[in-house]
Backbone as a chain_set.jsonl record, in Angstrom:
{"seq": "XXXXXXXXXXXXXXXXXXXXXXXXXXXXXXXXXXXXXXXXXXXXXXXXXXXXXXXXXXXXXXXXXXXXXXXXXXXXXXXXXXXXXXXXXXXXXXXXXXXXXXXXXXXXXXXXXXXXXXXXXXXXXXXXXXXXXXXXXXXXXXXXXXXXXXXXXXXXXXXXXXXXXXXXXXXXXXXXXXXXXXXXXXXXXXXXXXXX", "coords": {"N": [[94.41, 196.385, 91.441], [96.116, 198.437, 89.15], [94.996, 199.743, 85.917], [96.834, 200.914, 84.674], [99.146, 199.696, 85.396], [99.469, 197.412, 83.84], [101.079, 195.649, 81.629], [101.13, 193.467, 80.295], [98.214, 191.564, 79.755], [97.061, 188.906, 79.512], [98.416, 185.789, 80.806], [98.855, 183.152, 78.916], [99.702, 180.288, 80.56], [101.044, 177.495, 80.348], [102.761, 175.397, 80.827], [104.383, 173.101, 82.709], [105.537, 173.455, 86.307], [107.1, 171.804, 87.664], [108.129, 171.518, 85.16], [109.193, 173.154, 84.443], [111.108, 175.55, 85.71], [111.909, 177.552, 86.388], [110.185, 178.989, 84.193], [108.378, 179.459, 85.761], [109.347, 181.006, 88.043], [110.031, 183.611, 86.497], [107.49, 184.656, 86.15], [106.481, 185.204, 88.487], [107.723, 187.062, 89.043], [107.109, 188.918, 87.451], [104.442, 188.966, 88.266], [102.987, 191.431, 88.881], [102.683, 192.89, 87.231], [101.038, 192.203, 85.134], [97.139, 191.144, 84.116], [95.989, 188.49, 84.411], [96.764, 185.262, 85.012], [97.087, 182.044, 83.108], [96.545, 179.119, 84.027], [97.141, 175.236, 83.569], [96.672, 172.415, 84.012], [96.289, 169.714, 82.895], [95.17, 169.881, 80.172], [92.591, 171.371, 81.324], [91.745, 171.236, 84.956], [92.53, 168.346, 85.631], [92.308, 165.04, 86.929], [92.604, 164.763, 89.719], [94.032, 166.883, 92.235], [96.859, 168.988, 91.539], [99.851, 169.033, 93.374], [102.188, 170.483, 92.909], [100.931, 172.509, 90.859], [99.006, 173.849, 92.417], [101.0, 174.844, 94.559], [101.95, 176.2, 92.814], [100.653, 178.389, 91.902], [100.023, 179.018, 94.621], [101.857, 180.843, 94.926], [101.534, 182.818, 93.207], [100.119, 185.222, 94.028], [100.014, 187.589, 93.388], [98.554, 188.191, 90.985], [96.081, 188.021, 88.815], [94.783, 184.305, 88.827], [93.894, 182.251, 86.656], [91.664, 179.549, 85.844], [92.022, 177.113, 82.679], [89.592, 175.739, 80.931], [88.481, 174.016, 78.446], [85.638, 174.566, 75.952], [85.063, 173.635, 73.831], [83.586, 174.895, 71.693], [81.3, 175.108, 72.633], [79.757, 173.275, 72.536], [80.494, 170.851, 74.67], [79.172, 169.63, 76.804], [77.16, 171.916, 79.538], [77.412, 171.035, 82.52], [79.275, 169.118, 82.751], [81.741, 171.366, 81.835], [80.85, 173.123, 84.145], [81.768, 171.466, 86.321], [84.615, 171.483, 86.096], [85.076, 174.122, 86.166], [84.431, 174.478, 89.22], [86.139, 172.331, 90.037], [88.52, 173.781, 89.875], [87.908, 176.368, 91.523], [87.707, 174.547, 94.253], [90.22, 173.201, 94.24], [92.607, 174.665, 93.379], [91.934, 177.428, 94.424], [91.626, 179.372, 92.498], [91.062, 182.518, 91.286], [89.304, 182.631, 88.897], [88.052, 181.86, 85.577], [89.05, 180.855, 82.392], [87.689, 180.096, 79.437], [88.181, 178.453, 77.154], [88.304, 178.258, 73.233], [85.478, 179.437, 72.187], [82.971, 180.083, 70.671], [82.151, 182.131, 67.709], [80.03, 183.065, 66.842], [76.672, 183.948, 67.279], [74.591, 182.135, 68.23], [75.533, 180.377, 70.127], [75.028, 182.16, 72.556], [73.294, 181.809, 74.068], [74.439, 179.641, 75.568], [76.889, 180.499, 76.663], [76.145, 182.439, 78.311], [74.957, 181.472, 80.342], [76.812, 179.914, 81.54], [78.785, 181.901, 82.746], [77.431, 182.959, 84.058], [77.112, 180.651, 85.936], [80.054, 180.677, 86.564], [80.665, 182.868, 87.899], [78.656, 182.672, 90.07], [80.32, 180.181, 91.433], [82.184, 181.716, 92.757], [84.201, 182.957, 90.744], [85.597, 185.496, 89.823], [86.7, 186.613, 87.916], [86.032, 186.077, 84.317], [87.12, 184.684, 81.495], [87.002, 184.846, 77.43], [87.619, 182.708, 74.791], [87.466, 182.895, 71.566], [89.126, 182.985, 69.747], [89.067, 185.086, 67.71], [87.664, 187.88, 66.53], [84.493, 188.762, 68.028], [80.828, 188.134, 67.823], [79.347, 190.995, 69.111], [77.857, 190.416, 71.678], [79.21, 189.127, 73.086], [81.824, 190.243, 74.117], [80.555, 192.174, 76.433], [79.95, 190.06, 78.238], [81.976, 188.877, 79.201], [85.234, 189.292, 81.076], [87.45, 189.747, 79.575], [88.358, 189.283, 76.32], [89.224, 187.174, 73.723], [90.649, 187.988, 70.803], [92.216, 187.509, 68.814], [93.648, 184.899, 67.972], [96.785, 183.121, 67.215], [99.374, 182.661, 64.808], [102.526, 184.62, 64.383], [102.835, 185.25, 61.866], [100.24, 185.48, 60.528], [99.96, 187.747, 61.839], [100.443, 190.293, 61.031], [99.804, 193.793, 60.861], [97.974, 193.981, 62.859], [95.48, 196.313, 64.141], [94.709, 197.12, 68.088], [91.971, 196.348, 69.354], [88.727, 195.845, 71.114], [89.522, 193.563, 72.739], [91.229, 191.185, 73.536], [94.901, 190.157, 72.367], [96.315, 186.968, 71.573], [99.415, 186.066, 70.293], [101.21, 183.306, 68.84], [105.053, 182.02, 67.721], [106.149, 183.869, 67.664], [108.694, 187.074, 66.755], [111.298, 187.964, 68.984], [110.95, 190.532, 69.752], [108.562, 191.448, 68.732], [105.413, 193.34, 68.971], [102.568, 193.853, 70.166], [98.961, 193.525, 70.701], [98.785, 192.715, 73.402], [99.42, 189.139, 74.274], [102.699, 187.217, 73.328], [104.468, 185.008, 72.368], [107.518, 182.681, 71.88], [107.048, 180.4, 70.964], [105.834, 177.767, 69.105], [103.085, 175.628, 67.13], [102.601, 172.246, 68.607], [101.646, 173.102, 70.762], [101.989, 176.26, 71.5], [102.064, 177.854, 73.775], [103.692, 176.769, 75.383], [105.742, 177.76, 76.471], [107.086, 180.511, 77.906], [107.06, 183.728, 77.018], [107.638, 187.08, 76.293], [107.165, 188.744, 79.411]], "CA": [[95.454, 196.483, 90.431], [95.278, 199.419, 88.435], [95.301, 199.094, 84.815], [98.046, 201.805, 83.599], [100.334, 199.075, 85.493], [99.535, 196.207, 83.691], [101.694, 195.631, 80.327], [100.225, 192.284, 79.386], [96.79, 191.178, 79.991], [96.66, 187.669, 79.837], [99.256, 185.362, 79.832], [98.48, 180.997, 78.913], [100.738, 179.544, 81.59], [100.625, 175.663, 79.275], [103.948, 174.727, 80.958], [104.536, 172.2, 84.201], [106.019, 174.083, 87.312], [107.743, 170.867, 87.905], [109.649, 171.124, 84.1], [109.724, 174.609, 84.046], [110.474, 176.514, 87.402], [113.007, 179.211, 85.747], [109.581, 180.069, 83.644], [107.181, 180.096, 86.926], [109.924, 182.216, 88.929], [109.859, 185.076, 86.097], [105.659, 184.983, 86.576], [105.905, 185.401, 90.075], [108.199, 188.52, 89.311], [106.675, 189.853, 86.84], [102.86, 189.146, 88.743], [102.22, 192.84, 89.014], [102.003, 193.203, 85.863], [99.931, 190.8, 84.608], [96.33, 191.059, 84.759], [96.204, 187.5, 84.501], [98.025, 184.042, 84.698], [96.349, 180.917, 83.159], [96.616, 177.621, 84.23], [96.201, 174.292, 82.794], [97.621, 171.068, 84.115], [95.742, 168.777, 81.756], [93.088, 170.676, 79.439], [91.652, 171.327, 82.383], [92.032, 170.794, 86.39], [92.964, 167.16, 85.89], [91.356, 164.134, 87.952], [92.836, 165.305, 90.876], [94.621, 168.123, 92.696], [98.358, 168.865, 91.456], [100.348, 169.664, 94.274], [102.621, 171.246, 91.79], [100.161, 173.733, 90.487], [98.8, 174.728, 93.94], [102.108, 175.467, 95.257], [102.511, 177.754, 91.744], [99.065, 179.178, 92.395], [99.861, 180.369, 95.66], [103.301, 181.702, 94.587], [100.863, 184.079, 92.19], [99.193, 185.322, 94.641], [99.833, 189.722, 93.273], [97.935, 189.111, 90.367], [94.431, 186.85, 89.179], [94.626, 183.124, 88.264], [92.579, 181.527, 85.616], [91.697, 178.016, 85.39], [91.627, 176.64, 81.889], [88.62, 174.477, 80.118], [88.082, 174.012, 76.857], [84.384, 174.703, 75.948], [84.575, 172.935, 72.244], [83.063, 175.954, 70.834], [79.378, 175.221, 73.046], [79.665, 171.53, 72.565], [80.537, 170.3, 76.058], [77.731, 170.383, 78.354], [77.15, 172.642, 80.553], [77.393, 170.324, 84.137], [80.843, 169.091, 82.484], [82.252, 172.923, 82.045], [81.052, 173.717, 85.291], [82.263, 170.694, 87.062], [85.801, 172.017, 85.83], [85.247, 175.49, 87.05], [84.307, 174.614, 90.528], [87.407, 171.815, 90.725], [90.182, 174.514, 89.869], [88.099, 176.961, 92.768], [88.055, 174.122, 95.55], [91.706, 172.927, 94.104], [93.828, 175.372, 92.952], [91.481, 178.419, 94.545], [91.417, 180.564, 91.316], [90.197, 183.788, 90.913], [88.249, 183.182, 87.568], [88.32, 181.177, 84.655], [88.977, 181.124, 80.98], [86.684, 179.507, 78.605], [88.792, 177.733, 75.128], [87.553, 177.438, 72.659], [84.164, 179.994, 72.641], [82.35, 180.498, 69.23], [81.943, 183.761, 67.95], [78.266, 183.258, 66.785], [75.368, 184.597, 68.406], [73.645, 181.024, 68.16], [75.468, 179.953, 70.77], [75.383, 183.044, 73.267], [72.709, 181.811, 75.932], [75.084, 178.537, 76.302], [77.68, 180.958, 77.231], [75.723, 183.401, 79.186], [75.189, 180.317, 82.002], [78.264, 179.41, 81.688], [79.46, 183.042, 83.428], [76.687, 183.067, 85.316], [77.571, 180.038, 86.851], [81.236, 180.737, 87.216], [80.34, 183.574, 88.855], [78.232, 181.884, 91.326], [81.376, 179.775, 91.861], [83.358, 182.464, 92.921], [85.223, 183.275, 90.089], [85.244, 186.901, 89.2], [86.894, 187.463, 86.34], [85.883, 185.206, 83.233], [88.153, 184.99, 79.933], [86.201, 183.685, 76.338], [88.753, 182.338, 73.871], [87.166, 182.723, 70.346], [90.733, 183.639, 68.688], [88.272, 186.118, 66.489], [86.449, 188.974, 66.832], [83.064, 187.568, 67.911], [79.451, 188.912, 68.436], [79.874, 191.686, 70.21], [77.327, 190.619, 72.808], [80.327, 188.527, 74.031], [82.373, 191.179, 74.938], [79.568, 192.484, 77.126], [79.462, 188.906, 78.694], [83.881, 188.772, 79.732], [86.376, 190.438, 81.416], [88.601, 189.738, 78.672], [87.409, 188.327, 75.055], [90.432, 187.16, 73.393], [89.983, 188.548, 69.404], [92.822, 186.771, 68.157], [95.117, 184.089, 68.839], [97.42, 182.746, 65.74], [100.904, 182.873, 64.684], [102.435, 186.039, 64.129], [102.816, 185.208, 60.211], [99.074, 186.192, 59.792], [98.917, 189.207, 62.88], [100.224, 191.929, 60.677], [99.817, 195.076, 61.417], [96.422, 194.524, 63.406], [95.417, 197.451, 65.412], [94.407, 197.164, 68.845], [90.389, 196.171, 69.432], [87.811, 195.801, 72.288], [89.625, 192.493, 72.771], [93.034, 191.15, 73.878], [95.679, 189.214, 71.227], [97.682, 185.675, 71.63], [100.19, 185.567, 68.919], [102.544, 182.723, 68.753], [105.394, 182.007, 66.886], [106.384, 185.527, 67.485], [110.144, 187.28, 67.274], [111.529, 188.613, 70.536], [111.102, 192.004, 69.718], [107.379, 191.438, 68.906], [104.468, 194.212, 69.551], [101.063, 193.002, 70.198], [97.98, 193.92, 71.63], [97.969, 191.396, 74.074], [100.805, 188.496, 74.618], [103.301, 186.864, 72.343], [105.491, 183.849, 72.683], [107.843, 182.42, 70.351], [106.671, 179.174, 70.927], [105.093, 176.956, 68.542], [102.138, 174.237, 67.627], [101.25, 172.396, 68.689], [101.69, 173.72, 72.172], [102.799, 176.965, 71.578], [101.999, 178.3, 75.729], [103.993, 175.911, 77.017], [106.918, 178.59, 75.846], [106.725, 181.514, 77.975], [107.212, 184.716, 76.318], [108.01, 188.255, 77.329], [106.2, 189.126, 80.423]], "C": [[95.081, 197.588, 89.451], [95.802, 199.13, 86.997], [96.215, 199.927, 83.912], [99.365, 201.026, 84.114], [100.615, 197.825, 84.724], [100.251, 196.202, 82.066], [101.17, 194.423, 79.358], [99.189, 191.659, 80.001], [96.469, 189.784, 79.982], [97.878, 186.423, 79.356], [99.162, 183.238, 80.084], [99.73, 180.399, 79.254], [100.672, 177.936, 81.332], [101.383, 174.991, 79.941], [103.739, 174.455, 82.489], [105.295, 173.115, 85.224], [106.818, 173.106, 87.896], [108.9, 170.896, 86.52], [110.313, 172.024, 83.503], [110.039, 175.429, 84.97], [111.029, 177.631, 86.964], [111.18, 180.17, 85.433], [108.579, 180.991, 84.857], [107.803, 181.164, 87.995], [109.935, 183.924, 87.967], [108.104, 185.48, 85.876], [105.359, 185.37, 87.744], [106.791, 186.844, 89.891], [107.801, 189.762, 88.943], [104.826, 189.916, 86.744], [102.199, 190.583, 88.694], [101.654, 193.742, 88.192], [100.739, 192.704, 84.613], [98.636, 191.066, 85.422], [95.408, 189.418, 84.956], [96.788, 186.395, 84.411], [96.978, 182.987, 84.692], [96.98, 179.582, 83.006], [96.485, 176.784, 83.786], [96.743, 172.974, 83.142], [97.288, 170.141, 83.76], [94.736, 168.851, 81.069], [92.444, 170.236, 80.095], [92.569, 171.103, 83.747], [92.736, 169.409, 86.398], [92.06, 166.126, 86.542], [91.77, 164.026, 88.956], [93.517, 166.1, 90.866], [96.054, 167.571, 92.506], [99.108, 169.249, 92.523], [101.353, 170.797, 93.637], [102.161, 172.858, 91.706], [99.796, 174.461, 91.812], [99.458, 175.611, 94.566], [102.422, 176.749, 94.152], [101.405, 178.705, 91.895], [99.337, 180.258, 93.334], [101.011, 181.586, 95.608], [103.045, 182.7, 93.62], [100.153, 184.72, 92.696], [99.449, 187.624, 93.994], [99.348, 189.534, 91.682], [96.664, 187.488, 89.73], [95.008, 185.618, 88.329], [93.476, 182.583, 88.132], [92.605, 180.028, 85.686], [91.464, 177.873, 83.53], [90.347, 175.908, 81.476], [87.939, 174.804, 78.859], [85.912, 173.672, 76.493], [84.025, 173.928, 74.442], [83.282, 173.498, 71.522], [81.13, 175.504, 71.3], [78.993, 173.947, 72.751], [79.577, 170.3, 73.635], [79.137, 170.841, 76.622], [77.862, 171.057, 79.324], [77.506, 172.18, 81.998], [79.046, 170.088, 83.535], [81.841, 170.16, 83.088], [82.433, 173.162, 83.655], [81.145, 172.624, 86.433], [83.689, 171.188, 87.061], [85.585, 173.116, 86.443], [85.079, 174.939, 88.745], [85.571, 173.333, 91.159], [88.36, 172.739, 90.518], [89.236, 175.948, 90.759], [88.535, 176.405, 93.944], [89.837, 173.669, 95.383], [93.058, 173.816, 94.553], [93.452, 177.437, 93.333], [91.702, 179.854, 93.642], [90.691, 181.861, 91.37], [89.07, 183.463, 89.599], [88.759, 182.112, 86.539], [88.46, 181.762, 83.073], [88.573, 180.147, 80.435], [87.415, 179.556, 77.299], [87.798, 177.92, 74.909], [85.883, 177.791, 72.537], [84.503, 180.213, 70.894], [82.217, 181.522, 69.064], [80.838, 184.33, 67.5], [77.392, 183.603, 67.581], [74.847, 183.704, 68.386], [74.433, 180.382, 69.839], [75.896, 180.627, 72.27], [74.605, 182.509, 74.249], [73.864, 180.503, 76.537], [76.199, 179.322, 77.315], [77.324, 182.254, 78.841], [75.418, 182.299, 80.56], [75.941, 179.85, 81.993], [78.682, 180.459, 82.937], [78.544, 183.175, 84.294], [77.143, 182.255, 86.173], [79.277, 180.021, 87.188], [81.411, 181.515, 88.035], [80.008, 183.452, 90.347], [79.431, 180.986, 92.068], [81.932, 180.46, 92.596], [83.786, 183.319, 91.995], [84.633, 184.929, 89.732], [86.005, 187.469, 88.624], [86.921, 186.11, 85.402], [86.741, 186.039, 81.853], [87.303, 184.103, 79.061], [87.368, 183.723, 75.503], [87.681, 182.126, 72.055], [88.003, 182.677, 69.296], [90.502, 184.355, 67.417], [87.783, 186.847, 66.894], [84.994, 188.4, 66.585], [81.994, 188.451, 68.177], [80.087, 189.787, 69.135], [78.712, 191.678, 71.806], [78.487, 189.82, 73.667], [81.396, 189.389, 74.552], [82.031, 191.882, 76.076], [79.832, 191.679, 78.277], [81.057, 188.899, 79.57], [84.091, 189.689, 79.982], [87.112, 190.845, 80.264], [87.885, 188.684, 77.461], [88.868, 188.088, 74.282], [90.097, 186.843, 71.796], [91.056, 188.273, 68.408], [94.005, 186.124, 68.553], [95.647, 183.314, 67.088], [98.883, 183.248, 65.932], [101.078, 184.028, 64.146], [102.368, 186.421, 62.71], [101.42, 185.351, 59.699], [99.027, 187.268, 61.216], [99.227, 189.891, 61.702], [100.378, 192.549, 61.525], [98.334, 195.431, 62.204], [96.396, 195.632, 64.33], [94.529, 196.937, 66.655], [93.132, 197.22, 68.634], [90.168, 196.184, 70.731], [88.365, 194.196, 73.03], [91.074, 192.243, 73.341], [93.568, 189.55, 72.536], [96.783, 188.164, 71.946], [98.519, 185.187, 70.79], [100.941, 184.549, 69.595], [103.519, 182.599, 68.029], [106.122, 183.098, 66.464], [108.085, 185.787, 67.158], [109.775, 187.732, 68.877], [111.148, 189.697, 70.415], [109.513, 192.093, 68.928], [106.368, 192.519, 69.21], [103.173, 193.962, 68.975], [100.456, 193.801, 71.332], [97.434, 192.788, 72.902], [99.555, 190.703, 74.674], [101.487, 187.899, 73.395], [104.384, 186.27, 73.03], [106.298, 183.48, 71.518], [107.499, 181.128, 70.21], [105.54, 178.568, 69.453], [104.263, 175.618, 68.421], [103.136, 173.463, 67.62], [100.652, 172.683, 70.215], [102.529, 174.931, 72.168], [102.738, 178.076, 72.947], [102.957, 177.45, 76.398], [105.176, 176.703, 76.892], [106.457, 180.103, 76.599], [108.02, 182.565, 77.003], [107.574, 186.105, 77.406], [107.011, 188.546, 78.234], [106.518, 190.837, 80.797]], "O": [[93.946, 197.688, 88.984], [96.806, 198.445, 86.801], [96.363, 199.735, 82.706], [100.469, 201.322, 83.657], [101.68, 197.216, 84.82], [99.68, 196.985, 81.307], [100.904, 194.417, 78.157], [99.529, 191.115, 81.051], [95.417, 189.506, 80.558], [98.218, 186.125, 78.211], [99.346, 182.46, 81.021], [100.624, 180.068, 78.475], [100.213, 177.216, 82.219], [101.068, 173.801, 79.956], [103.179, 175.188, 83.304], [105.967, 173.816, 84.467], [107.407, 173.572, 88.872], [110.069, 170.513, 86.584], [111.242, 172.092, 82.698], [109.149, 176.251, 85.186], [110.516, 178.717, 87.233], [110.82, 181.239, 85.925], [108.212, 182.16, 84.981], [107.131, 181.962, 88.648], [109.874, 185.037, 88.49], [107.703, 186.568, 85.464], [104.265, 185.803, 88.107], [106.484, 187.752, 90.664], [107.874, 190.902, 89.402], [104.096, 190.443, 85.904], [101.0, 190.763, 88.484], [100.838, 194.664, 88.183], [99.994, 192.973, 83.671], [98.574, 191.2, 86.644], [94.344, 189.322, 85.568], [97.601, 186.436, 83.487], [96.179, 182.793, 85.608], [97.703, 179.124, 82.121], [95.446, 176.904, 83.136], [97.388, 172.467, 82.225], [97.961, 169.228, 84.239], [93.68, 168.222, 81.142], [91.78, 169.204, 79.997], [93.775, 170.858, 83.723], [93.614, 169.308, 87.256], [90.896, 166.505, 86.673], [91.372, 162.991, 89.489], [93.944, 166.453, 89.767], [96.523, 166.499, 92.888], [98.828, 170.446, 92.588], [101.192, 171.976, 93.953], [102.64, 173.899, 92.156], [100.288, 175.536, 92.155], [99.086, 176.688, 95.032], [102.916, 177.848, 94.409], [101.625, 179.911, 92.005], [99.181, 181.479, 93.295], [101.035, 182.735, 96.048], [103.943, 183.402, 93.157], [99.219, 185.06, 91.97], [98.87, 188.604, 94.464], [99.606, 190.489, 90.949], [96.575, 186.347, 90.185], [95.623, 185.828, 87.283], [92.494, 182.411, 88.853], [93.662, 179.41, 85.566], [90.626, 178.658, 83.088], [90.297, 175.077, 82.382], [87.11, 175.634, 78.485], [85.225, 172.708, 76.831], [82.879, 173.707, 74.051], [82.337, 172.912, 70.993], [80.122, 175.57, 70.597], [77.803, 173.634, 72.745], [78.94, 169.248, 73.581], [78.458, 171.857, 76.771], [78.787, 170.794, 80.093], [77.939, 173.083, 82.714], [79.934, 170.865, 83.885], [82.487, 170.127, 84.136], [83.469, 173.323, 84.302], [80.586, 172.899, 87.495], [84.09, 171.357, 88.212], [86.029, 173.072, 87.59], [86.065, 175.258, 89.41], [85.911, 173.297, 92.342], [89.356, 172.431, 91.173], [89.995, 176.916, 90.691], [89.324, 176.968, 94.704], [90.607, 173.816, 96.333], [93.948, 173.78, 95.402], [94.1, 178.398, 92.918], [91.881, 181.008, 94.029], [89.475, 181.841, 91.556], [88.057, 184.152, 89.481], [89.843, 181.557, 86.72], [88.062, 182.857, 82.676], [89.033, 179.086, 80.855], [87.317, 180.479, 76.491], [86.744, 177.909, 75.544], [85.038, 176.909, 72.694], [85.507, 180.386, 70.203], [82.111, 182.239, 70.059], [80.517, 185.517, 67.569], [77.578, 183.442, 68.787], [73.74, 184.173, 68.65], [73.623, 179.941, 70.654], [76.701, 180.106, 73.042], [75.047, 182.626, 75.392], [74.108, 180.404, 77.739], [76.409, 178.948, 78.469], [77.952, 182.646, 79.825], [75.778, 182.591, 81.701], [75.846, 178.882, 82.747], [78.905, 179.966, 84.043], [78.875, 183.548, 85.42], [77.618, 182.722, 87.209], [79.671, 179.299, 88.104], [82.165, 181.266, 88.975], [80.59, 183.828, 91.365], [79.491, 181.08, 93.294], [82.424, 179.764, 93.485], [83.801, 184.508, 92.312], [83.493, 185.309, 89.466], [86.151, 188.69, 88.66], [87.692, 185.186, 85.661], [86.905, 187.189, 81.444], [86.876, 183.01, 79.432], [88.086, 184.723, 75.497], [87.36, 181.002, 71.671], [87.702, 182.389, 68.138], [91.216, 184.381, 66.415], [87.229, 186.556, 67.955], [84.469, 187.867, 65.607], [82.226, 189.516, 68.75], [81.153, 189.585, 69.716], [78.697, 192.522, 72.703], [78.561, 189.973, 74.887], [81.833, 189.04, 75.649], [82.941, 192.274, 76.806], [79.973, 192.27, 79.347], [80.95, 188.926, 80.796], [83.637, 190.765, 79.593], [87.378, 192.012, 79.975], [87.168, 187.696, 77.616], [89.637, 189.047, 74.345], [89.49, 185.835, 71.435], [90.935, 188.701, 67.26], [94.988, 186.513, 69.183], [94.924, 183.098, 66.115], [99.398, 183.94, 66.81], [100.19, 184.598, 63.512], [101.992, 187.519, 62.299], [101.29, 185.357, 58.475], [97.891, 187.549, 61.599], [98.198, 190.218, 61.112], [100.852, 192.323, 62.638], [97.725, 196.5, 62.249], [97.25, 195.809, 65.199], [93.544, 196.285, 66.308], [92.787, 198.038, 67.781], [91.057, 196.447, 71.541], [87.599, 193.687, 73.849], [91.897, 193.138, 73.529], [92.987, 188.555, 72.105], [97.763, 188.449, 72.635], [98.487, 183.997, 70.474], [101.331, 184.726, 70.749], [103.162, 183.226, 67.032], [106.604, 183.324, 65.354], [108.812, 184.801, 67.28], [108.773, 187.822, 69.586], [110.836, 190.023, 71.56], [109.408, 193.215, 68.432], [106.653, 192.695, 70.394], [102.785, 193.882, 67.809], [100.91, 194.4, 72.307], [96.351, 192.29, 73.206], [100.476, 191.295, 75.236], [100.866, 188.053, 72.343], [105.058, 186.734, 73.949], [105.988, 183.802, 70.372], [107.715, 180.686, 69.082], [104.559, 179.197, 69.056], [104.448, 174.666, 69.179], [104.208, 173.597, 67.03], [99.512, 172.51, 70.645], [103.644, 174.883, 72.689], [103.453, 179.078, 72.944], [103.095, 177.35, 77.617], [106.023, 176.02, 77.467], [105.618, 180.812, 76.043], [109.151, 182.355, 76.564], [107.713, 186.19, 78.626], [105.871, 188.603, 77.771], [105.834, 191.423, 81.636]]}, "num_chains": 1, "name": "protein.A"}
């Protein structure tokens, strides 16, 4: 995929494929653009395989799917985390994951550095960290994608473009972001897709 095609970089796919199919048919159109689509069918993989999601999975197949799991900022244990990463490879055969919910301290950088190691080892090859701040910058180092702010658009401003990608919510239609933007709001504001 080359990256002068891609217009939005990551976009948090929150919503059911069972209560939304309109939104999952304009993801599958507008896959080529997208350098990712993330998943989540119950913060997290679930306690078993959705048939649902699978079937939307494979219907994404022109551009990378993320699994979700919330990392509670280096709080979850490590075997947890990566029990979640390796059910949404054998499940929902993901390309890569995204990591909620990442701190943006350097105290808790080796937790994260075996984290990617081991998603790696999984398979996954492309990791997303969710700090919704500009964090250490050894974490940028560490991701594909570091995501340097997520919030409603009533505090973006006029931010300029960083080393990072942006999740506004809350947005207008006519919106311009470094990143994605929905108009959706908390306390689920992904489950609202946005312009793709």
């Amino acid at each position: 995929m080359s990256d002068d095609a891609i217009s939005c970089p990551l976009v948090p796919a929150y919503f059911d494929p069972r209560a939304d199919p309109a939104s999952w048919a304009v993801l599958r159109e507008a896959a080529p653009r997208l350098a990712a689509v993330v998943i989540n069918p119950s913060s997290g993989p679930g306690p078993a395989p959705d048939p649902a999601y699978a079937e939307a999975r494979g219907e994404l197949a022109r551009t990378r799917v993320l699994g979700y799991v919330d990392t509670d900022y280096g709080r979850r244990p490590h075997a947890e985390v990566v029990a979640e990463i390796a059910a949404y490879r054998r499940w929902y055969g993901v390309d890569g994951v995204f990591l909620d919910q990442t701190p943006d301290g350097s105290e808790a950088l080796p937790h994260y550095i075996r984290l990617t190691i081991a998603a790696r080892s999984l398979g996954a090859s492309f990791v997303a960290l969710n700090p919704g701040l500009p964090p250490h910058p050894a974490y940028l180092d560490l991701a594909d994608v570091v995501v340097t702010f997520e919030g409603p658009w009533s505090d973006y401003g006029d931010r300029a473009p960083d080393a990072g990608t942006h999740l506004v919510h809350a947005a207008p239609p006519d919106a311009l972001v470094h990143g994605y933007a929905t108009p959706g709001r908390l306390p689920n504001p992904w489950a609202v897709l946005g312009r793709v």
